Coordinates of C-alpha atoms in Angstrom, one line a residue:
Chain A
X1 CA -0.1 -0.3 0.1
X2 CA 1.8 2.8 -1.0
X3 CA -1.2 5.3 -1.5
X4 CA -3.4 6.2 1.2
X5 CA -7.3 6.5 1.4
X6 CA -7.5 9.6 3.2
X7 CA -6.0 12.4 2.6
X8 CA -4.0 14.1 5.2
X9 CA -5.6 17.5 5.9
X10 CA -4.5 19.5 8.9
X11 CA -5.5 22.8 10.3
X12 CA -3.4 22.6 13.1
X13 CA -0.4 24.1 13.3
X14 CA -2.2 27.5 11.2
X15 CA -4.8 27.6 14.0
X16 CA -1.3 27.6 16.3
X17 CA 0.4 30.0 14.9
X18 CA -2.6 32.6 14.4
X19 CA -3.7 32.4 18.2
X20 CA -0.3 33.2 19.0
X21 CA 0.0 36.0 16.8
X22 CA -3.3 37.1 18.2
X23 CA -2.0 37.1 21.6
X24 CA 1.1 38.6 20.4
X25 CA -0.4 41.6 18.9
X26 CA -4.0 41.9 19.9
X27 CA -3.0 40.4 23.5
X28 CA -2.9 43.3 25.5
X29 CA -6.0 45.1 24.1
X30 CA -8.2 41.2 24.7
X31 CA -6.5 41.9 28.2
X32 CA -7.3 45.6 28.5
X33 CA -11.1 44.2 27.9
X34 CA -11.0 42.0 29.9
X35 CA -9.6 44.0 33.2
X36 CA -12.5 47.0 32.0
X37 CA -15.4 44.3 32.2
X38 CA -13.5 42.8 35.5
X39 CA -12.9 46.0 37.5
X40 CA -16.9 48.3 36.2
X41 CA -19.1 44.8 35.9
X42 CA -17.6 41.4 37.4
X43 CA -16.0 42.7 40.8
X44 CA -18.8 44.8 42.0
X45 CA -21.6 42.9 41.3
X46 CA -20.1 39.9 43.0
X47 CA -18.7 42.7 46.1
X48 CA -22.6 44.1 45.6
X49 CA -24.0 40.5 45.9
X50 CA -21.5 40.0 48.5
X51 CA -22.5 42.5 51.0
X52 CA -26.1 41.8 51.0
X53 CA -26.9 39.9 54.5
X54 CA -27.6 36.8 53.6
X55 CA -31.1 36.5 55.5
X56 CA -32.1 39.6 53.3
X57 CA -30.8 37.1 50.5
X58 CA -33.1 34.2 51.8
X59 CA -35.9 36.4 52.8
X60 CA -36.2 37.9 48.7
X61 CA -36.5 34.5 47.8
X62 CA -38.6 33.3 49.8
X63 CA -41.0 36.1 48.3
X64 CA -40.0 36.0 44.5
X65 CA -41.1 32.2 44.9
X66 CA -44.4 33.0 46.5
X67 CA -44.9 35.2 43.8
X68 CA -44.0 33.1 41.0
X69 CA -45.1 30.2 42.2
X70 CA -48.6 30.7 44.7
X71 CA -47.3 28.1 46.9
X72 CA -46.5 28.5 50.8
X73 CA -45.0 25.3 52.1
X74 CA -42.4 24.9 48.8
X75 CA -41.1 28.8 49.2
X76 CA -40.3 27.5 52.9
X77 CA -38.5 23.9 51.7
X78 CA -37.0 26.4 49.2
X79 CA -35.6 29.1 51.8
X80 CA -34.4 26.2 53.9
X81 CA -32.2 24.0 51.3
X82 CA -31.0 27.8 50.2
X83 CA -30.3 28.2 54.7
X84 CA -28.3 24.6 53.8
X85 CA -26.1 25.6 51.5
X86 CA -25.0 28.6 53.8
X87 CA -25.1 25.5 56.9
X88 CA -22.4 23.7 55.0
X89 CA -20.2 26.7 54.4
X90 CA -20.5 27.2 50.8
X91 CA -22.4 30.4 50.8
X92 CA -19.8 32.8 49.7
X93 CA -18.7 30.1 46.9
X94 CA -23.0 30.2 45.7
X95 CA -22.7 34.1 45.1
X96 CA -19.2 33.8 43.5
X97 CA -21.0 31.0 41.4
X98 CA -24.1 33.4 41.1
X99 CA -22.7 36.3 40.8
X100 CA -20.6 34.4 37.2
X101 CA -24.2 33.1 35.9
X102 CA -26.1 36.3 36.4
X103 CA -23.4 37.9 34.4
X104 CA -23.7 35.1 31.5
X105 CA -27.2 35.3 31.9
X106 CA -27.7 39.1 31.0
X107 CA -25.2 38.8 28.4
X108 CA -27.3 35.8 26.7
X109 CA -30.0 38.1 27.1
X110 CA -28.7 40.8 25.1
X111 CA -27.3 39.0 22.6
X112 CA -29.9 36.4 22.5
X113 CA -33.2 37.8 22.3
X114 CA -32.5 40.5 19.8
X115 CA -31.0 37.4 17.1
X116 CA -34.1 35.5 18.0
X117 CA -36.4 37.8 16.6
X118 CA -34.3 39.1 13.2
X119 CA -33.6 34.8 12.9
X120 CA -37.6 34.8 13.4
X121 CA -38.3 37.8 10.2
X122 CA -36.1 36.0 8.2
X123 CA -35.3 33.0 6.7
X124 CA -32.2 33.3 4.9
X125 CA -30.6 34.8 8.4
X126 CA -32.0 31.8 10.0
X127 CA -30.6 29.4 8.2
X128 CA -27.2 30.4 8.5
X129 CA -27.4 31.0 11.7
X130 CA -28.7 27.3 12.9
X131 CA -25.7 25.2 11.7
X132 CA -23.6 28.6 14.0
X133 CA -25.8 27.3 17.1
X134 CA -25.3 23.5 16.8
X135 CA -21.2 24.1 16.3
X136 CA -22.0 26.0 19.7
X137 CA -23.6 24.2 21.5
X138 CA -21.5 20.9 21.0
X139 CA -17.8 21.8 19.8
X140 CA -16.1 20.3 23.0
X141 CA -15.4 23.9 24.8
X142 CA -12.2 22.3 26.0
X143 CA -10.5 23.5 22.9
X144 CA -11.1 26.8 23.1
X145 CA -10.9 27.3 26.8
X146 CA -7.5 27.3 27.2
X147 CA -7.2 29.8 24.4
X148 CA -9.6 32.3 25.6
X149 CA -7.4 32.5 28.9
X150 CA -4.6 32.6 26.7
X151 CA -6.3 36.0 25.4
X152 CA -8.5 37.4 27.8
X153 CA -6.1 36.7 30.9
X154 CA -7.2 33.6 33.2
X155 CA -10.3 33.9 36.1
X156 CA -14.4 35.0 35.8
X157 CA -13.6 36.6 31.8
X158 CA -12.8 33.3 29.8
X159 CA -15.5 31.5 31.7
X160 CA -17.9 34.3 31.3
X161 CA -16.9 33.5 27.4
X162 CA -17.3 29.7 28.3
X163 CA -20.2 30.0 29.6
X164 CA -22.0 32.4 27.3
X165 CA -21.4 30.7 24.1
X166 CA -22.3 27.4 25.9
X167 CA -25.9 28.7 27.3
X168 CA -27.1 30.9 24.4
X169 CA -27.7 28.6 21.4
X170 CA -31.4 27.5 22.9
X171 CA -32.4 31.4 24.2
X172 CA -32.4 32.2 20.8
X173 CA -34.2 29.3 19.3
X174 CA -36.8 29.1 21.7
X175 CA -36.6 32.9 21.1
X176 CA -36.9 32.5 17.1
X177 CA -39.5 29.8 17.9
X178 CA -42.0 31.9 20.6
X179 CA -42.3 34.4 17.4
X180 CA -42.9 32.4 14.7
X181 CA -45.4 30.6 16.3
X182 CA -47.5 33.8 17.2
X183 CA -50.7 33.2 15.3
X184 CA -51.0 34.6 11.0
X185 CA -54.9 35.7 11.8
X186 CA -53.1 37.3 15.6
X187 CA -51.0 39.3 14.0
X188 CA -53.3 39.9 11.2
X189 CA -56.4 40.9 13.9
X190 CA -53.2 43.5 14.8
X191 CA -52.3 44.8 11.5
X192 CA -56.2 45.2 10.8
X193 CA -56.0 48.0 13.8
X194 CA -52.6 49.8 12.3
X195 CA -50.1 48.8 14.0
X196 CA -47.1 49.5 13.7
X197 CA -43.3 46.8 12.9
X198 CA -42.3 47.6 15.8
X199 CA -45.5 47.8 17.8
X200 CA -46.7 44.3 16.8
X201 CA -43.1 43.6 17.8
X202 CA -43.9 44.7 21.3
X203 CA -46.8 44.8 21.7
X204 CA -48.2 41.2 20.2
X205 CA -45.5 39.4 19.4
X206 CA -43.5 38.9 22.2
X207 CA -46.2 39.1 25.2
X208 CA -47.5 35.8 23.2
X209 CA -43.8 34.5 22.7
X210 CA -43.0 34.9 26.4
X211 CA -43.9 31.6 27.2
X212 CA -41.3 30.3 25.1
X213 CA -38.3 33.1 25.7
X214 CA -39.2 32.7 29.6
X215 CA -38.3 28.3 28.3
X216 CA -35.4 29.6 26.9
X217 CA -34.2 32.3 29.5
X218 CA -34.5 28.9 32.3
X219 CA -32.7 26.6 29.4
X220 CA -29.4 28.8 29.8
X221 CA -29.8 29.4 33.3
X222 CA -29.9 25.3 33.5
X223 CA -26.8 25.3 31.1
X224 CA -24.7 28.3 32.8
X225 CA -25.0 26.3 35.7
X226 CA -23.3 23.4 34.2
X227 CA -20.7 25.3 33.3
X228 CA -19.6 26.1 37.1
X229 CA -17.1 23.3 37.3
X230 CA -15.8 24.3 33.5
X231 CA -15.5 27.8 34.7
X232 CA -13.5 26.5 37.8
X233 CA -10.8 24.5 35.3
X234 CA -9.5 28.5 34.4
X235 CA -9.2 29.9 37.5
X236 CA -13.4 31.4 38.1
X237 CA -13.7 31.4 41.7
X238 CA -17.1 29.5 43.0
X239 CA -19.3 26.6 44.3
X240 CA -16.8 24.7 41.0
X241 CA -13.6 25.4 42.6
X242 CA -14.7 22.6 45.8
X243 CA -16.1 19.8 42.6
X244 CA -12.7 20.1 41.4
X245 CA -10.8 20.2 43.7
X246 CA -13.1 16.8 45.2
X247 CA -11.8 15.3 41.5
X248 CA -7.8 15.7 41.6
X249 CA -8.5 14.2 45.7
X250 CA -10.7 11.8 45.2
X251 CA -12.4 13.9 48.1
X252 CA -15.7 12.6 47.4
X253 CA -17.2 14.5 50.9
X254 CA -15.8 17.7 49.4
X255 CA -17.1 17.4 46.3
X256 CA -20.7 16.1 47.0
X257 CA -21.0 19.2 49.2
X258 CA -20.7 21.3 46.7
X259 CA -22.1 19.2 44.1
X260 CA -26.0 18.6 47.0
X261 CA -25.1 23.0 46.6
X262 CA -25.5 23.1 42.8
X263 CA -28.5 21.3 42.6
X264 CA -30.6 23.1 44.8
X265 CA -29.6 26.2 43.3
X266 CA -30.4 24.4 39.5
X267 CA -34.0 23.3 41.5
X268 CA -35.2 26.9 43.1
X269 CA -33.7 28.4 39.8
X270 CA -35.3 26.3 37.7
X271 CA -39.0 26.1 39.2
X272 CA -38.9 30.3 39.4
X273 CA -38.0 30.9 36.3
X274 CA -40.6 28.1 35.0
X275 CA -43.7 29.5 36.8
X276 CA -43.0 32.9 35.5
X277 CA -42.8 31.3 31.9
X278 CA -46.6 30.1 32.6
X279 CA -49.2 31.4 30.3
X280 CA -52.2 33.3 32.4
X281 CA -54.8 30.6 32.2
X282 CA -51.7 28.1 33.8
X283 CA -50.6 30.6 36.3
X284 CA -54.3 31.5 38.3
X285 CA -54.2 27.0 38.3
X286 CA -51.4 27.8 40.6
X287 CA -53.6 29.6 43.3
X288 CA -56.1 26.6 43.0
X289 CA -56.1 24.1 46.1
X290 CA -55.2 21.3 44.4
Chain B
X1 CA 7.4 -6.4 0.9
X2 CA 11.7 -7.0 0.5
X3 CA 11.6 -4.6 3.8
X4 CA 9.4 -7.1 5.5
X5 CA 11.1 -10.1 4.9
X6 CA 14.2 -8.5 5.4
X7 CA 12.6 -7.9 9.4
X8 CA 11.4 -10.7 9.8
X9 CA 14.8 -12.6 8.5
X10 CA 16.1 -10.9 11.3
X11 CA 13.9 -11.4 13.9
X12 CA 14.0 -14.8 13.8
X13 CA 17.9 -14.7 13.6
X14 CA 17.6 -12.6 16.5
X15 CA 15.4 -14.7 18.4
X16 CA 17.2 -17.7 17.5
X17 CA 20.3 -16.0 18.8
X18 CA 18.7 -14.4 21.6
X19 CA 18.1 -18.3 22.6
X20 CA 21.8 -19.3 22.2
X21 CA 23.0 -16.8 24.1
X22 CA 21.1 -16.8 27.9
X23 CA 18.0 -15.3 27.0
X24 CA 15.9 -13.1 28.6
X25 CA 12.7 -14.7 29.1
X26 CA 9.6 -12.5 28.3
X27 CA 8.0 -12.4 31.9
X28 CA 6.0 -14.8 34.0
X29 CA 3.7 -11.4 33.8
X30 CA 3.7 -10.8 30.2
X31 CA 3.7 -14.8 29.7
X32 CA -0.1 -15.1 31.6
X33 CA -0.9 -12.8 28.6
X34 CA -2.1 -10.0 31.4
X35 CA -1.5 -6.7 29.0
X36 CA 0.8 -4.2 31.8
X37 CA -1.4 -1.3 31.8
X38 CA 0.6 2.0 32.4
X39 CA -1.1 5.3 34.0
X40 CA -1.8 7.8 30.9
X41 CA -0.4 10.5 33.3
X42 CA -1.3 13.9 32.0
X43 CA 1.7 16.4 31.8
X44 CA 4.4 15.8 29.5
X45 CA 7.2 14.8 31.3
X46 CA 5.5 11.9 32.7
X47 CA 4.2 11.1 28.7
X48 CA 7.7 10.9 28.2
X49 CA 8.7 9.1 30.5
X50 CA 6.0 6.6 30.2
X51 CA 6.4 6.3 27.0
X52 CA 10.1 5.1 27.0
X53 CA 9.3 3.2 29.5
X54 CA 6.0 1.7 27.7
X55 CA 8.2 0.8 24.6
X56 CA 11.3 -0.7 26.3
X57 CA 8.8 -3.1 27.9
X58 CA 6.5 -4.1 24.6
X59 CA 9.5 -4.0 21.8
X60 CA 12.1 -5.3 24.6
X61 CA 10.4 -7.9 27.2
X62 CA 7.6 -8.9 24.8
X63 CA 4.6 -8.0 26.8
X64 CA 1.1 -6.2 26.1
X65 CA 1.0 -2.2 26.6
X66 CA -1.7 -0.4 27.7
X67 CA -2.2 2.6 28.5
X68 CA -5.0 4.3 31.0
X69 CA -5.8 8.0 31.4
X70 CA -7.3 10.1 33.7
X71 CA -6.5 12.4 36.8
X72 CA -3.9 11.6 39.2
X73 CA -6.1 10.5 42.0
X74 CA -7.9 8.4 39.9
X75 CA -4.6 6.6 38.5
X76 CA -3.4 6.8 41.5
X77 CA -6.1 4.5 43.5
X78 CA -6.3 2.3 40.3
X79 CA -2.3 1.4 41.1
X80 CA -3.4 0.8 44.7
X81 CA -6.3 -1.5 43.9
X82 CA -3.3 -2.6 40.7
X83 CA -6.5 -2.3 38.3
X84 CA -3.2 -0.5 36.6
X85 CA 0.2 -1.8 37.3
X86 CA 3.0 1.0 36.1
X87 CA 2.4 4.7 37.1
X88 CA 5.7 6.8 35.9
X89 CA 7.4 9.9 37.4
X90 CA 5.8 9.3 40.9
X91 CA 6.5 12.8 43.3
X92 CA 5.7 10.5 45.9
X93 CA 3.6 13.9 47.8
X94 CA -0.5 12.1 48.2
X95 CA -1.7 10.0 50.5
X96 CA -2.7 7.6 47.9
X97 CA 0.8 6.8 47.4
X98 CA 1.7 6.9 50.9
X99 CA -0.4 4.0 52.1
X100 CA -0.4 2.0 49.7
X101 CA 3.0 2.2 50.3
X102 CA 2.8 1.6 54.1
X103 CA 0.1 -1.6 52.9
X104 CA 2.5 -3.0 50.5
X105 CA 0.1 -2.6 47.4
X106 CA 2.8 -0.6 45.6
X107 CA 6.4 0.3 45.4
X108 CA 8.1 3.4 44.2
X109 CA 11.4 2.3 42.3
X110 CA 14.5 3.7 40.4
X111 CA 15.1 7.5 40.3
X112 CA 14.4 8.7 36.2
X113 CA 15.3 12.4 36.4
X114 CA 19.3 12.7 37.0
X115 CA 19.5 15.3 39.3
X116 CA 16.1 15.6 40.6
X117 CA 13.8 18.6 40.1
X118 CA 13.6 21.7 41.2
X119 CA 10.3 23.8 42.6
X120 CA 9.7 27.1 43.4
X121 CA 8.8 30.2 42.6
X122 CA 9.4 32.2 39.8
X123 CA 9.0 35.6 37.0
X124 CA 9.8 35.9 33.2
X125 CA 13.3 36.6 33.1
X126 CA 13.1 40.0 31.8
X127 CA 11.3 41.1 34.6
X128 CA 14.5 41.5 36.2
X129 CA 17.1 41.8 33.9
X130 CA 15.1 43.3 30.8
X131 CA 15.3 42.1 27.5
X132 CA 17.4 44.4 25.1
X133 CA 16.0 42.1 21.9
X134 CA 12.5 42.4 22.4
X135 CA 13.0 46.2 24.0
X136 CA 12.0 45.7 27.6
X137 CA 12.9 47.6 30.1
X138 CA 13.9 45.8 33.8
X139 CA 10.5 46.9 35.9
X140 CA 12.2 45.3 39.1
X141 CA 16.1 44.9 39.0
X142 CA 15.7 44.5 42.9
X143 CA 13.4 42.1 42.9
X144 CA 15.4 38.7 44.3
X145 CA 13.6 36.8 46.6
X146 CA 10.3 36.0 48.1
X147 CA 11.2 39.3 50.6
X148 CA 10.8 41.1 48.4
X149 CA 7.5 41.3 47.1
X150 CA 5.3 43.3 49.1
X151 CA 7.1 45.9 47.8
X152 CA 6.6 44.9 43.9
X153 CA 2.9 44.1 44.4
X154 CA 1.5 46.3 41.7
X155 CA 3.7 45.1 39.4
X156 CA 1.7 42.4 39.6
X157 CA -1.6 43.6 39.6
X158 CA -4.8 41.1 40.7
X159 CA -7.5 42.5 38.5
X160 CA -10.5 40.7 39.9
X161 CA -8.8 42.4 43.2
X162 CA -7.1 45.8 42.1
X163 CA -5.6 46.7 45.0
X164 CA -3.3 43.6 45.8
X165 CA -0.9 41.8 43.4
X166 CA -1.5 37.8 42.4
X167 CA 0.8 34.9 42.9
X168 CA -0.3 32.2 40.5
X169 CA -0.6 29.5 42.5
X170 CA -0.3 25.6 41.8
X171 CA -3.6 24.5 40.2
X172 CA -6.3 23.4 43.1
X173 CA -5.9 20.1 44.8
X174 CA -2.8 19.4 43.7
X175 CA -0.3 18.9 46.2
X176 CA 2.0 21.6 45.6
X177 CA -1.2 24.1 46.1
X178 CA -1.3 23.0 49.8
X179 CA 2.8 23.5 49.9
X180 CA 2.1 27.2 48.6
X181 CA -0.7 28.2 50.8
X182 CA 2.3 27.4 53.9
X183 CA 4.6 29.2 52.0
X184 CA 2.4 31.7 51.5
X185 CA 1.7 32.3 54.8
X186 CA 5.2 31.8 56.2
X187 CA 6.1 34.4 54.3
X188 CA 3.5 37.2 55.4
X189 CA 1.9 37.6 51.8
X190 CA -1.6 37.9 52.5
X191 CA -1.8 41.7 53.3
X192 CA -0.1 42.0 49.6
X193 CA -1.1 39.5 47.8
X194 CA -4.0 37.0 46.3
X195 CA -3.3 33.6 46.2
X196 CA -4.7 32.3 43.0
X197 CA -5.8 29.1 42.6
X198 CA -5.4 28.7 38.3
X199 CA -7.8 25.5 38.7
X200 CA -5.8 23.5 35.5
X201 CA -2.2 23.1 34.8
X202 CA -3.7 24.1 31.0
X203 CA -4.7 27.1 32.4
X204 CA -1.2 27.6 34.4
X205 CA 0.8 27.7 31.2
X206 CA -1.9 29.4 29.0
X207 CA -1.4 32.2 31.7
X208 CA 2.1 32.4 32.1
X209 CA 2.6 32.2 28.5
X210 CA 0.2 34.9 27.1
X211 CA 2.2 37.4 29.8
X212 CA 5.3 36.1 28.3
X213 CA 4.7 36.3 24.9
X214 CA 3.3 40.7 25.3
X215 CA 5.9 41.3 27.7
X216 CA 4.2 41.5 30.5
X217 CA 5.1 41.3 34.2
X218 CA 3.5 37.9 35.9
X219 CA 4.8 35.9 39.3
X220 CA 3.8 32.2 39.5
X221 CA 5.0 29.0 41.0
X222 CA 6.7 26.4 38.2
X223 CA 8.4 23.2 38.5
X224 CA 11.0 21.5 36.7
X225 CA 10.7 19.6 34.2
X226 CA 8.0 20.8 32.5
X227 CA 7.4 22.5 29.4
X228 CA 7.8 26.1 30.1
X229 CA 11.7 25.6 31.7
X230 CA 12.6 24.4 28.6
X231 CA 11.1 27.3 26.1
X232 CA 11.6 30.5 28.3
X233 CA 13.7 32.2 30.5
X234 CA 12.6 32.2 34.1
X235 CA 14.1 33.8 37.4
X236 CA 13.5 32.1 40.3
X237 CA 12.8 34.1 43.9
X238 CA 15.2 33.3 46.8
X239 CA 13.5 31.4 49.5
X240 CA 15.2 30.3 52.7
X241 CA 17.5 28.1 53.3
X242 CA 16.1 24.5 53.5
X243 CA 15.6 23.4 57.1
X244 CA 13.8 20.3 57.8
X245 CA 11.8 21.9 61.1
X246 CA 10.2 24.5 58.6
X247 CA 9.1 22.3 55.3
X248 CA 7.2 20.4 58.4
X249 CA 5.4 22.9 59.3
X250 CA 5.3 23.8 55.1
X251 CA 4.1 20.1 54.3
X252 CA 1.0 20.5 57.4
X253 CA -1.1 22.2 55.9
X254 CA -3.4 22.9 59.1
X255 CA -0.7 24.6 60.8
X256 CA -0.6 28.9 61.2
X257 CA 2.8 28.8 63.2
X258 CA 4.9 27.9 59.7
X259 CA 8.2 29.3 58.6
X260 CA 9.8 29.7 55.1
X261 CA 11.9 27.5 53.8
X262 CA 13.0 26.5 49.8
X263 CA 11.4 23.0 48.4
X264 CA 14.2 20.7 48.6
X265 CA 14.8 18.3 45.2
X266 CA 13.0 15.2 44.7
X267 CA 13.8 11.6 43.6
X268 CA 11.0 11.3 40.9
X269 CA 10.7 7.2 40.5
X270 CA 8.3 4.9 38.7
X271 CA 5.0 3.0 41.3
X272 CA 4.4 -0.3 40.4
X273 CA 1.6 -2.1 42.0
X274 CA 3.3 -5.3 44.0
X275 CA 1.9 -8.2 42.1
X276 CA 3.2 -6.6 39.2
X277 CA 6.7 -6.8 40.9
X278 CA 6.1 -10.6 42.1
X279 CA 5.6 -11.7 38.1
X280 CA 8.3 -8.6 36.2
X281 CA 11.4 -8.9 38.2
X282 CA 13.5 -8.2 35.0
X283 CA 10.9 -5.2 34.9
X284 CA 11.7 -3.5 37.6
X285 CA 14.9 -4.5 37.4
X286 CA 15.4 -2.3 33.9
X287 CA 13.0 0.6 35.6
X288 CA 15.7 0.6 38.5
X289 CA 18.0 1.8 35.8
X290 CA 16.1 3.6 33.9
X291 CA 17.7 7.8 34.4
X292 CA 17.4 10.7 31.6
X293 CA 19.5 13.7 32.3
X294 CA 17.2 16.6 33.1
X295 CA 18.3 18.7 30.3
X296 CA 17.1 16.0 27.1
X297 CA 13.7 15.6 29.6
X298 CA 13.0 19.5 29.2
X299 CA 13.8 19.7 25.5
X300 CA 11.7 16.8 25.0
X301 CA 9.3 18.7 26.3
X302 CA 9.8 22.1 24.8
X303 CA 9.8 20.3 21.6
X304 CA 6.0 18.5 22.6
X305 CA 4.7 21.8 22.4
X306 CA 6.4 23.7 19.4
X307 CA 6.2 21.1 16.9
X308 CA 2.5 19.2 18.7
X309 CA 3.6 15.7 19.1
X310 CA 3.2 13.8 21.7
X311 CA 4.9 11.7 24.0
X312 CA 5.8 8.8 21.7
X313 CA 7.0 10.3 19.1
X314 CA 10.0 12.2 21.0
X315 CA 10.6 8.3 23.3
X316 CA 11.6 7.2 20.2
X317 CA 13.3 9.6 18.9
X318 CA 15.3 9.9 22.1
X319 CA 15.6 5.8 22.1
X320 CA 17.6 6.6 18.1
X321 CA 19.6 9.3 19.2
X322 CA 20.6 8.1 22.6
X323 CA 21.5 3.8 22.3
X324 CA 24.5 4.4 24.1
X325 CA 22.5 5.7 27.1
X326 CA 19.4 3.2 27.5
X327 CA 21.2 0.4 26.2
X328 CA 22.9 0.0 29.7
X329 CA 19.6 -0.2 31.0
X330 CA 18.6 -3.5 29.9
X331 CA 20.1 -7.3 29.2
X332 CA 21.9 -7.0 25.7
X333 CA 19.2 -9.4 24.4
X334 CA 16.4 -7.1 25.2
X335 CA 18.3 -3.9 23.7
X336 CA 18.8 -6.1 20.5
X337 CA 14.9 -6.4 20.3
X338 CA 14.1 -2.6 20.9
X339 CA 16.5 -1.6 18.4
X340 CA 15.0 -3.5 16.0
X341 CA 12.0 -1.8 16.9
X342 CA 13.4 2.1 16.4

């Protein structure tokens, strides 16, 4: 066999030298962006969240979950579960994790909802972007994580970047789906009352798409939470740190503590965002006794 | 085709010759058809050593070999339970290994890095001495030892806590992280520096390379043998002279009463499970002799990074180039069998 069936193709050299060039040429600028984000967004936000006394956070979560779910007992269970995280000594790390999540989710919302709306309007854009969304969700993040560290320095910023790449697609998809699902008849009715395109979007399409968009936010939040361990691998502090330590030292107990905290967070956030995603009829059923 | 005939012919002749002379038999472990499972250790120097050992065991001693990748804790536990037989480049730091040894489940053999290891706190050379070629001025010519660090905290600003400098520690959960935590206390740096854990070895390397390529100051923990050691020029900060008493306080991660000391040089060994020691004493004899000079190892690791090739390629190149060295580790007939495969 003097020939190979597979033609050898490799683009790794190109990428490697490309990354090195970018680091040398634009590394300083990118690091400045990263420093800017840290100093004016992430560090103040985390500082603010850390400065709220834990009891106030618990009360707030209790009120919000009652407002969302209309169940007294469930709200109490949620508050107790969060209190339990504090009992395990993980309050500070939970807040660190939450602040990274929050920033990621805000960025996802700012990018994701407009893109979803545009995709609902344009079939072409939708066709172009859908494969990209697939790539974002399936491309192993370990591959781009270290280049991200080289470009944006270590810690919170590349962690947010990785989280956004991973958690953004469902929000875009569900926003698009929600808007597309608004009935033709409903839109016709709105047109016949003389609506503008913008009014149609703001007062008809978006409100009717709300359950779908909230489902997207819910998905994005869950995926962002799933990224805490990965984020800790590039120096972001929080619950993931304990899980990673548990992993490297075979300290099952320590990892399990943090794991339980992640599960509690996930359940609380999931139930609350789901409840806000229900439409009026479903919500009214919540208030009825079981 | 011709090549194949020559090779088989050669092998036949060699087998005959080997039987004639006093031949090294296939170790009992391998004769029973059991594979020798190597821990696929994640860092480069270990991959280099592992591939050298693997190549010789497979081709010289006629054993089936396998490589099982996993985190250090997982593979070490597997070694103790004999699910893996060989764990190359042991630093003898973890409790799993210590307990495995006292229980008689494993042993550490050989001294694979001639001269032993080096560990400490480093800054890039240009921070202290400048780099005329790249037009970088020395920004901290007075930075010589860890005691000078508080003065220079503004050079190493931690963006997540701008009032302090940032010390890049070892990745979370590694043994060196605990040791550095203690040193951090001993050098009283808590007020001026954050003790930043990079999470993984890859993230640590990426951060150091990024800073080095851009010519920025950075303060970090590092060690030899390791990839960046051969690639870049670092300056090690002086630490107090070694004393056994202080080293004990540095190793004891729970005490606050700690005094600083430089980390001593260690012997790197090969961890082997007891059943394998009994089943393949010839292989153990070879492990006891395996020893590579530090400059070869550091150079190999740099090559791995720059040419993006795996440990197996460099191990083979090493074996091709340094016949005089490795043929001393094994009996002549084993060496011949290995040479045939090079």
